[in-house]
Amino acid sequence: MFRAVFRLSATGARSLARSRPCYSAPLASRCYSHGKVETDEEFDARWVTYFSKPDIDAWELRKGMNTLIGYDLVPEAKILDSALRACRRLNDLASAIRILEAVKDKAGPHKDIYPYLIQELKPTLSELGISTPEELGIDKL
Amino acid sequence: MLATRALRLVGKRAISTSVCVRGGHGVAKVEDYTLPNLSPEQASLKEKEKGSWAALSDEEKIALYRISFKQSFAEMTQGSSEWKSVVGGMFFLIGFTGLVVLWQRKYVYGPVPHTFEAEYKEKELQRVLDMRMNPVEGFASKWDYENKQWKK
């Protein structure tokens, strides 16, 4: 549900209204191309699985993040949680902080998304010892 | 035998492709995806990174960030004042063009046709009214023929 809220395309209102009938019944005739449409939950699950790979390597982390940031959406907290844990497995704090910066940038003019995500990720951030860009002062010039 | 064949091909290629083999320049620059040469402090910091991140101070965290990333998002996305130069330059060039146009008016173009003279224009206007051009809603409709003046 929240990912539908987070869709930031210019045709936002229109695609929001249109997307609901599609996602409740993936095989419904209302879909605009042949083939199944992936639901929000399936998308999230796929990405959580991608970052949860125990022996993920640095390239895969970078590739995954770059692809994810390329989408017209702000990733869910659980995907980011999985990505941050992947950074921990790779001993890469810089990437963890960068992920937080990137997500704030993705939210664009929607200023309430980033604080919400930080609030959701707070347990993970304290567990892994990741500081937010704001705590480090690198969000300012 | 394979090596000699490979060497022959390298020689035939353009310089740019043979240099690219070393990753020095091009689209996928090797500096963009590998760690730079680390100083001893940076190397020890990288070792410390393998332990608990909560044990790192803020300065250490920022130092680790800077090893991997040259600019933060804030630095990367900051605007510049370049637009002021661009707009200023635009106005300057438009002004210069105005001067060129004035100079042309004086030194390049010949006189306008005699049909622009005031006396000619008066005769033209008289003819237009005599011909009753556009008498319903247009030009001649604005002239009062009885009183020989423009309608009020």
mmCIF file of C-alpha atoms in Angstrom:
data_model
loop_
_atom_site.group_PDB
_atom_site.id
_atom_site.type_symbol
_atom_site.label_atom_id
_atom_site.label_comp_id
_atom_site.label_asym_id
_atom_site.label_seq_id
_atom_site.Cartn_x
_atom_site.Cartn_y
_atom_site.Cartn_z
ATOM 1 C CA MET A 1 0.000 0.000 0.000
ATOM 2 C CA PHE A 2 2.686 2.451 0.960
ATOM 3 C CA ARG A 3 4.627 1.886 -2.225
ATOM 4 C CA ALA A 4 1.626 2.966 -4.204
ATOM 5 C CA VAL A 5 1.693 6.158 -2.127
ATOM 6 C CA PHE A 6 5.366 6.582 -2.811
ATOM 7 C CA ARG A 7 5.104 6.449 -6.593
ATOM 8 C CA LEU A 8 6.410 9.803 -7.683
ATOM 9 C CA SER A 9 5.805 9.952 -11.420
ATOM 10 C CA ALA A 10 4.257 13.025 -13.008
ATOM 11 C CA THR A 11 1.183 10.990 -13.830
ATOM 12 C CA GLY A 12 0.972 10.110 -10.187
ATOM 13 C CA ALA A 13 -2.704 10.700 -9.536
ATOM 14 C CA ARG A 14 -3.767 8.952 -12.671
ATOM 15 C CA SER A 15 -1.575 5.906 -12.194
ATOM 16 C CA LEU A 16 -2.621 5.641 -8.529
ATOM 17 C CA ALA A 17 -6.267 5.481 -9.501
ATOM 18 C CA ARG A 18 -5.548 3.035 -12.270
ATOM 19 C CA SER A 19 -3.089 0.842 -10.460
ATOM 20 C CA ARG A 20 -5.400 -0.393 -7.714
ATOM 21 C CA PRO A 21 -7.726 -2.562 -9.787
ATOM 22 C CA CYS A 22 -4.635 -4.105 -11.367
ATOM 23 C CA TYR A 23 -2.819 -4.997 -8.190
ATOM 24 C CA SER A 24 -5.709 -6.624 -6.395
ATOM 25 C CA ALA A 25 -6.145 -9.157 -9.225
ATOM 26 C CA PRO A 26 -2.946 -9.647 -11.212
ATOM 27 C CA LEU A 27 -4.646 -11.666 -13.903
ATOM 28 C CA ALA A 28 -7.605 -9.327 -14.319
ATOM 29 C CA SER A 29 -8.436 -8.179 -17.813
ATOM 30 C CA ARG A 30 -7.921 -4.539 -16.756
ATOM 31 C CA CYS A 31 -4.126 -4.878 -17.096
ATOM 32 C CA TYR A 32 -2.666 -2.864 -19.908
ATOM 33 C CA SER A 33 -0.372 -5.424 -21.412
ATOM 34 C CA HIS A 34 -0.413 -9.169 -21.645
ATOM 35 C CA GLY A 35 1.257 -11.049 -18.847
ATOM 36 C CA LYS A 36 1.074 -10.820 -15.082
ATOM 37 C CA VAL A 37 1.706 -7.499 -13.320
ATOM 38 C CA GLU A 38 3.914 -7.795 -10.263
ATOM 39 C CA THR A 39 2.230 -6.652 -7.080
ATOM 40 C CA ASP A 40 3.874 -4.246 -4.636
ATOM 41 C CA GLU A 41 4.409 -7.099 -2.193
ATOM 42 C CA GLU A 42 6.081 -9.273 -4.825
ATOM 43 C CA PHE A 43 8.350 -6.410 -5.851
ATOM 44 C CA ASP A 44 9.351 -5.750 -2.236
ATOM 45 C CA ALA A 45 9.891 -9.447 -1.536
ATOM 46 C CA ARG A 46 12.070 -9.826 -4.610
ATOM 47 C CA TRP A 47 14.336 -6.990 -3.582
ATOM 48 C CA VAL A 48 14.514 -8.042 0.061
ATOM 49 C CA THR A 49 15.605 -11.474 -1.148
ATOM 50 C CA TYR A 50 18.197 -9.934 -3.467
ATOM 51 C CA PHE A 51 19.905 -8.044 -0.672
ATOM 52 C CA SER A 52 19.504 -10.887 1.829
ATOM 53 C CA LYS A 53 21.910 -13.131 -0.083
ATOM 54 C CA PRO A 54 24.416 -14.152 2.609
ATOM 55 C CA ASP A 55 27.455 -14.028 0.318
ATOM 56 C CA ILE A 56 26.405 -10.942 -1.658
ATOM 57 C CA ASP A 57 29.415 -9.216 -3.165
ATOM 58 C CA ALA A 58 30.210 -5.534 -3.466
ATOM 59 C CA TRP A 59 29.359 -5.404 -7.159
ATOM 60 C CA GLU A 60 25.949 -6.955 -6.561
ATOM 61 C CA LEU A 61 25.248 -4.461 -3.804
ATOM 62 C CA ARG A 62 26.179 -1.525 -6.053
ATOM 63 C CA LYS A 63 24.254 -2.953 -9.002
ATOM 64 C CA GLY A 64 21.187 -3.631 -6.877
ATOM 65 C CA MET A 65 21.194 -0.184 -5.327
ATOM 66 C CA ASN A 66 21.751 1.581 -8.637
ATOM 67 C CA THR A 67 18.909 -0.362 -10.242
ATOM 68 C CA LEU A 68 16.611 0.261 -7.287
ATOM 69 C CA ILE A 69 17.365 3.978 -7.289
ATOM 70 C CA GLY A 70 16.646 4.044 -11.011
ATOM 71 C CA TYR A 71 13.017 3.073 -10.434
ATOM 72 C CA ASP A 72 10.333 5.716 -10.106
ATOM 73 C CA LEU A 73 9.670 5.008 -6.448
ATOM 74 C CA VAL A 74 11.150 5.291 -2.975
ATOM 75 C CA PRO A 75 12.043 1.818 -1.698
ATOM 76 C CA GLU A 76 10.184 0.413 1.282
ATOM 77 C CA ALA A 77 11.848 0.336 4.674
ATOM 78 C CA LYS A 78 12.215 -3.439 4.566
ATOM 79 C CA ILE A 79 14.170 -3.325 1.302
ATOM 80 C CA LEU A 80 16.465 -0.665 2.753
ATOM 81 C CA ASP A 81 16.863 -2.685 5.930
ATOM 82 C CA SER A 82 17.978 -5.660 3.860
ATOM 83 C CA ALA A 83 20.392 -3.462 1.881
ATOM 84 C CA LEU A 84 21.889 -1.951 5.045
ATOM 85 C CA ARG A 85 22.470 -5.416 6.468
ATOM 86 C CA ALA A 86 24.174 -6.367 3.208
ATOM 87 C CA CYS A 87 26.470 -3.351 3.715
ATOM 88 C CA ARG A 88 27.254 -4.677 7.187
ATOM 89 C CA ARG A 89 28.170 -8.091 5.792
ATOM 90 C CA LEU A 90 30.456 -6.341 3.315
ATOM 91 C CA ASN A 91 31.960 -4.082 6.048
ATOM 92 C CA ASP A 92 30.963 -1.041 4.017
ATOM 93 C CA LEU A 93 29.753 1.811 6.212
ATOM 94 C CA ALA A 94 30.199 4.409 3.469
ATOM 95 C CA SER A 95 27.653 2.633 1.261
ATOM 96 C CA ALA A 96 25.204 2.405 4.138
ATOM 97 C CA ILE A 97 25.308 6.165 4.684
ATOM 98 C CA ARG A 98 25.134 6.721 0.916
ATOM 99 C CA ILE A 99 21.978 4.594 0.727
ATOM 100 C CA LEU A 100 20.297 6.865 3.264
ATOM 101 C CA GLU A 101 21.354 9.961 1.319
ATOM 102 C CA ALA A 102 20.112 8.467 -1.947
ATOM 103 C CA VAL A 103 16.744 7.609 -0.478
ATOM 104 C CA LYS A 104 16.287 11.146 0.799
ATOM 105 C CA ASP A 105 17.150 12.434 -2.665
ATOM 106 C CA LYS A 106 14.661 10.037 -4.268
ATOM 107 C CA ALA A 107 11.825 11.422 -2.187
ATOM 108 C CA GLY A 108 12.362 14.778 -3.881
ATOM 109 C CA PRO A 109 9.791 17.383 -2.856
ATOM 110 C CA HIS A 110 7.925 14.904 -0.605
ATOM 111 C CA LYS A 111 9.656 15.926 2.583
ATOM 112 C CA ASP A 112 7.751 13.599 4.881
ATOM 113 C CA ILE A 113 8.960 10.335 3.339
ATOM 114 C CA TYR A 114 12.560 10.423 4.567
ATOM 115 C CA PRO A 115 11.787 11.106 8.239
ATOM 116 C CA TYR A 116 9.243 8.272 8.121
ATOM 117 C CA LEU A 117 11.823 5.878 6.693
ATOM 118 C CA ILE A 118 14.427 6.882 9.273
ATOM 119 C CA GLN A 119 11.854 6.297 11.986
ATOM 120 C CA GLU A 120 11.119 2.845 10.565
ATOM 121 C CA LEU A 121 14.825 2.048 10.218
ATOM 122 C CA LYS A 122 15.836 3.407 13.647
ATOM 123 C CA PRO A 123 16.116 -0.061 15.271
ATOM 124 C CA THR A 124 18.343 -1.308 12.449
ATOM 125 C CA LEU A 125 20.442 1.856 12.437
ATOM 126 C CA SER A 126 21.117 1.629 16.162
ATOM 127 C CA GLU A 127 21.734 -2.128 15.993
ATOM 128 C CA LEU A 128 24.314 -1.798 13.233
ATOM 129 C CA GLY A 129 25.728 1.511 14.465
ATOM 130 C CA ILE A 130 24.975 3.404 11.252
ATOM 131 C CA SER A 131 24.786 7.183 11.669
ATOM 132 C CA THR A 132 22.407 9.132 9.492
ATOM 133 C CA PRO A 133 23.864 11.814 7.197
ATOM 134 C CA GLU A 134 22.183 14.416 9.436
ATOM 135 C CA GLU A 135 23.958 13.101 12.548
ATOM 136 C CA LEU A 136 27.288 13.350 10.714
ATOM 137 C CA GLY A 137 26.517 16.770 9.278
ATOM 138 C CA ILE A 138 27.164 15.786 5.673
ATOM 139 C CA ASP A 139 23.630 16.656 4.625
ATOM 140 C CA LYS A 140 24.689 20.291 4.754
ATOM 141 C CA LEU A 141 27.350 21.935 2.639
ATOM 142 C CA MET B 1 51.052 -18.879 -30.719
ATOM 143 C CA LEU B 2 47.884 -17.424 -29.238
ATOM 144 C CA ALA B 3 49.926 -14.613 -27.675
ATOM 145 C CA THR B 4 51.523 -13.558 -30.972
ATOM 146 C CA ARG B 5 48.132 -13.572 -32.638
ATOM 147 C CA ALA B 6 46.732 -11.411 -29.839
ATOM 148 C CA LEU B 7 49.675 -8.994 -30.058
ATOM 149 C CA ARG B 8 49.178 -8.565 -33.787
ATOM 150 C CA LEU B 9 45.525 -7.616 -33.219
ATOM 151 C CA VAL B 10 46.443 -5.089 -30.484
ATOM 152 C CA GLY B 11 48.762 -3.343 -32.934
ATOM 153 C CA LYS B 12 46.043 -3.091 -35.575
ATOM 154 C CA ARG B 13 43.516 -1.477 -33.210
ATOM 155 C CA ALA B 14 43.169 2.273 -32.701
ATOM 156 C CA ILE B 15 45.183 3.717 -29.812
ATOM 157 C CA SER B 16 42.099 4.442 -27.694
ATOM 158 C CA THR B 17 40.989 0.807 -27.491
ATOM 159 C CA SER B 18 44.407 -0.523 -26.556
ATOM 160 C CA VAL B 19 44.775 2.058 -23.785
ATOM 161 C CA CYS B 20 41.283 1.185 -22.499
ATOM 162 C CA VAL B 21 42.453 -2.313 -21.738
ATOM 163 C CA ARG B 22 44.246 -0.806 -18.740
ATOM 164 C CA GLY B 23 41.111 1.008 -17.507
ATOM 165 C CA GLY B 24 42.822 4.394 -17.415
ATOM 166 C CA HIS B 25 40.030 6.308 -19.130
ATOM 167 C CA GLY B 26 36.733 5.695 -20.856
ATOM 168 C CA VAL B 27 33.190 4.969 -19.743
ATOM 169 C CA ALA B 28 33.948 2.438 -17.003
ATOM 170 C CA LYS B 29 36.814 4.128 -15.199
ATOM 171 C CA VAL B 30 38.511 1.841 -12.776
ATOM 172 C CA GLU B 31 38.704 4.610 -10.137
ATOM 173 C CA ASP B 32 34.933 4.687 -10.026
ATOM 174 C CA TYR B 33 34.558 1.187 -8.654
ATOM 175 C CA THR B 34 37.715 0.404 -6.746
ATOM 176 C CA LEU B 35 39.120 1.842 -3.561
ATOM 177 C CA PRO B 36 41.844 4.457 -4.035
ATOM 178 C CA ASN B 37 45.357 3.796 -2.742
ATOM 179 C CA LEU B 38 44.941 4.029 1.013
ATOM 180 C CA SER B 39 47.246 5.845 3.372
ATOM 181 C CA PRO B 40 48.249 3.905 6.507
ATOM 182 C CA GLU B 41 45.645 5.712 8.665
ATOM 183 C CA GLN B 42 42.979 4.997 6.084
ATOM 184 C CA ALA B 43 44.036 1.347 5.898
ATOM 185 C CA SER B 44 43.810 0.952 9.674
ATOM 186 C CA LEU B 45 40.438 2.686 9.608
ATOM 187 C CA LYS B 46 39.258 0.190 7.020
ATOM 188 C CA GLU B 47 40.355 -2.592 9.352
ATOM 189 C CA LYS B 48 38.407 -0.991 12.210
ATOM 190 C CA GLU B 49 35.373 -0.867 9.910
ATOM 191 C CA LYS B 50 35.269 -4.660 10.019
ATOM 192 C CA GLY B 51 34.358 -4.468 13.682
ATOM 193 C CA SER B 52 31.374 -2.790 15.297
ATOM 194 C CA TRP B 53 30.391 0.450 13.617
ATOM 195 C CA ALA B 54 29.054 1.849 16.874
ATOM 196 C CA ALA B 55 32.687 1.952 18.051
ATOM 197 C CA LEU B 56 33.595 4.433 15.329
ATOM 198 C CA SER B 57 33.541 8.132 16.094
ATOM 199 C CA ASP B 58 31.715 10.585 13.845
ATOM 200 C CA GLU B 59 35.002 11.793 12.340
ATOM 201 C CA GLU B 60 36.020 8.216 11.541
ATOM 202 C CA LYS B 61 32.671 7.554 9.899
ATOM 203 C CA ILE B 62 32.994 10.698 7.802
ATOM 204 C CA ALA B 63 36.580 9.703 6.890
ATOM 205 C CA LEU B 64 35.345 6.278 5.742
ATOM 206 C CA TYR B 65 32.613 7.947 3.716
ATOM 207 C CA ARG B 66 35.125 10.273 2.058
ATOM 208 C CA ILE B 67 37.399 7.375 1.083
ATOM 209 C CA SER B 68 34.610 5.897 -1.027
ATOM 210 C CA PHE B 69 32.788 9.035 -2.135
ATOM 211 C CA LYS B 70 34.384 12.243 -3.298
ATOM 212 C CA GLN B 71 31.308 14.425 -2.764
ATOM 213 C CA SER B 72 28.282 14.055 -0.539
ATOM 214 C CA PHE B 73 24.810 14.359 -2.044
ATOM 215 C CA ALA B 74 24.559 17.914 -0.799
ATOM 216 C CA GLU B 75 27.830 18.873 -2.499
ATOM 217 C CA MET B 76 26.965 16.953 -5.644
ATOM 218 C CA THR B 77 23.558 18.513 -6.129
ATOM 219 C CA GLN B 78 24.419 22.083 -5.203
ATOM 220 C CA GLY B 79 23.645 24.715 -7.787
ATOM 221 C CA SER B 80 26.119 27.250 -9.113
ATOM 222 C CA SER B 81 25.876 30.921 -10.014
ATOM 223 C CA GLU B 82 26.590 30.136 -13.637
ATOM 224 C CA TRP B 83 23.108 31.229 -14.690
ATOM 225 C CA LYS B 84 23.955 34.835 -13.796
ATOM 226 C CA SER B 85 26.855 34.801 -16.273
ATOM 227 C CA VAL B 86 24.630 33.230 -18.900
ATOM 228 C CA VAL B 87 21.819 35.818 -18.530
ATOM 229 C CA GLY B 88 24.335 38.661 -18.337
ATOM 230 C CA GLY B 89 26.057 37.430 -21.462
ATOM 231 C CA MET B 90 22.697 37.154 -23.235
ATOM 232 C CA PHE B 91 21.768 40.752 -22.459
ATOM 233 C CA PHE B 92 25.189 41.969 -23.471
ATOM 234 C CA LEU B 93 25.049 40.245 -26.847
ATOM 235 C CA ILE B 94 21.484 41.420 -27.478
ATOM 236 C CA GLY B 95 22.640 44.963 -26.709
ATOM 237 C CA PHE B 96 25.595 44.568 -29.035
ATOM 238 C CA THR B 97 23.253 43.329 -31.747
ATOM 239 C CA GLY B 98 21.189 46.489 -31.233
ATOM 240 C CA LEU B 99 24.265 48.611 -31.901
ATOM 241 C CA VAL B 100 24.999 46.623 -35.047
ATOM 242 C CA VAL B 101 21.428 47.183 -36.249
ATOM 243 C CA LEU B 102 21.686 50.956 -35.662
ATOM 244 C CA TRP B 103 24.983 51.124 -37.524
ATOM 245 C CA GLN B 104 23.440 49.189 -40.418
ATOM 246 C CA ARG B 105 20.484 51.574 -40.523
ATOM 247 C CA LYS B 106 22.883 54.500 -40.957
ATOM 248 C CA TYR B 107 25.669 53.110 -43.109
ATOM 249 C CA VAL B 108 24.351 50.125 -45.032
ATOM 250 C CA TYR B 109 20.773 50.738 -46.057
ATOM 251 C CA GLY B 110 19.894 53.285 -48.717
ATOM 252 C CA PRO B 111 17.022 55.786 -48.394
ATOM 253 C CA VAL B 112 13.434 54.537 -47.998
ATOM 254 C CA PRO B 113 11.154 54.762 -51.097
ATOM 255 C CA HIS B 114 9.549 58.125 -51.970
ATOM 256 C CA THR B 115 6.180 56.629 -51.081
ATOM 257 C CA PHE B 116 7.004 57.252 -47.378
ATOM 258 C CA GLU B 117 7.159 61.061 -47.790
ATOM 259 C CA ALA B 118 4.517 63.043 -45.929
ATOM 260 C CA GLU B 119 3.184 64.753 -49.049
ATOM 261 C CA TYR B 120 2.820 61.413 -50.828
ATOM 262 C CA LYS B 121 1.062 59.932 -47.804
ATOM 263 C CA GLU B 122 -1.491 62.719 -47.771
ATOM 264 C CA LYS B 123 -2.322 62.081 -51.428
ATOM 265 C CA GLU B 124 -2.535 58.357 -50.699
ATOM 266 C CA LEU B 125 -4.967 58.919 -47.839
ATOM 267 C CA GLN B 126 -7.133 61.159 -49.985
ATOM 268 C CA ARG B 127 -7.272 58.464 -52.684
ATOM 269 C CA VAL B 128 -8.220 55.800 -50.143
ATOM 270 C CA LEU B 129 -11.135 57.926 -48.933
ATOM 271 C CA ASP B 130 -12.199 58.812 -52.466
ATOM 272 C CA MET B 131 -12.323 55.107 -53.344
ATOM 273 C CA ARG B 132 -14.454 54.468 -50.266
ATOM 274 C CA MET B 133 -12.204 51.577 -49.158
ATOM 275 C CA ASN B 134 -13.930 49.361 -46.561
ATOM 276 C CA PRO B 135 -16.907 51.740 -46.195
ATOM 277 C CA VAL B 136 -19.033 49.511 -43.947
ATOM 278 C CA GLU B 137 -16.823 48.662 -41.008
ATOM 279 C CA GLY B 138 -13.271 49.547 -42.081
ATOM 280 C CA PHE B 139 -11.235 52.597 -42.987
ATOM 281 C CA ALA B 140 -13.665 54.805 -44.987
ATOM 282 C CA SER B 141 -16.450 54.085 -42.506
ATOM 283 C CA LYS B 142 -14.519 56.225 -40.011
ATOM 284 C CA TRP B 143 -14.613 59.321 -42.294
ATOM 285 C CA ASP B 144 -17.541 61.711 -42.173
ATOM 286 C CA TYR B 145 -18.069 62.629 -45.866
ATOM 287 C CA GLU B 146 -20.617 65.442 -45.165
ATOM 288 C CA ASN B 147 -18.481 67.373 -42.753
ATOM 289 C CA LYS B 148 -15.147 66.333 -44.319
ATOM 290 C CA GLN B 149 -13.592 65.186 -41.047
ATOM 291 C CA TRP B 150 -13.042 62.058 -39.062
ATOM 292 C CA LYS B 151 -16.078 60.730 -37.280
ATOM 293 C CA LYS B 152 -16.082 61.485 -33.569
#
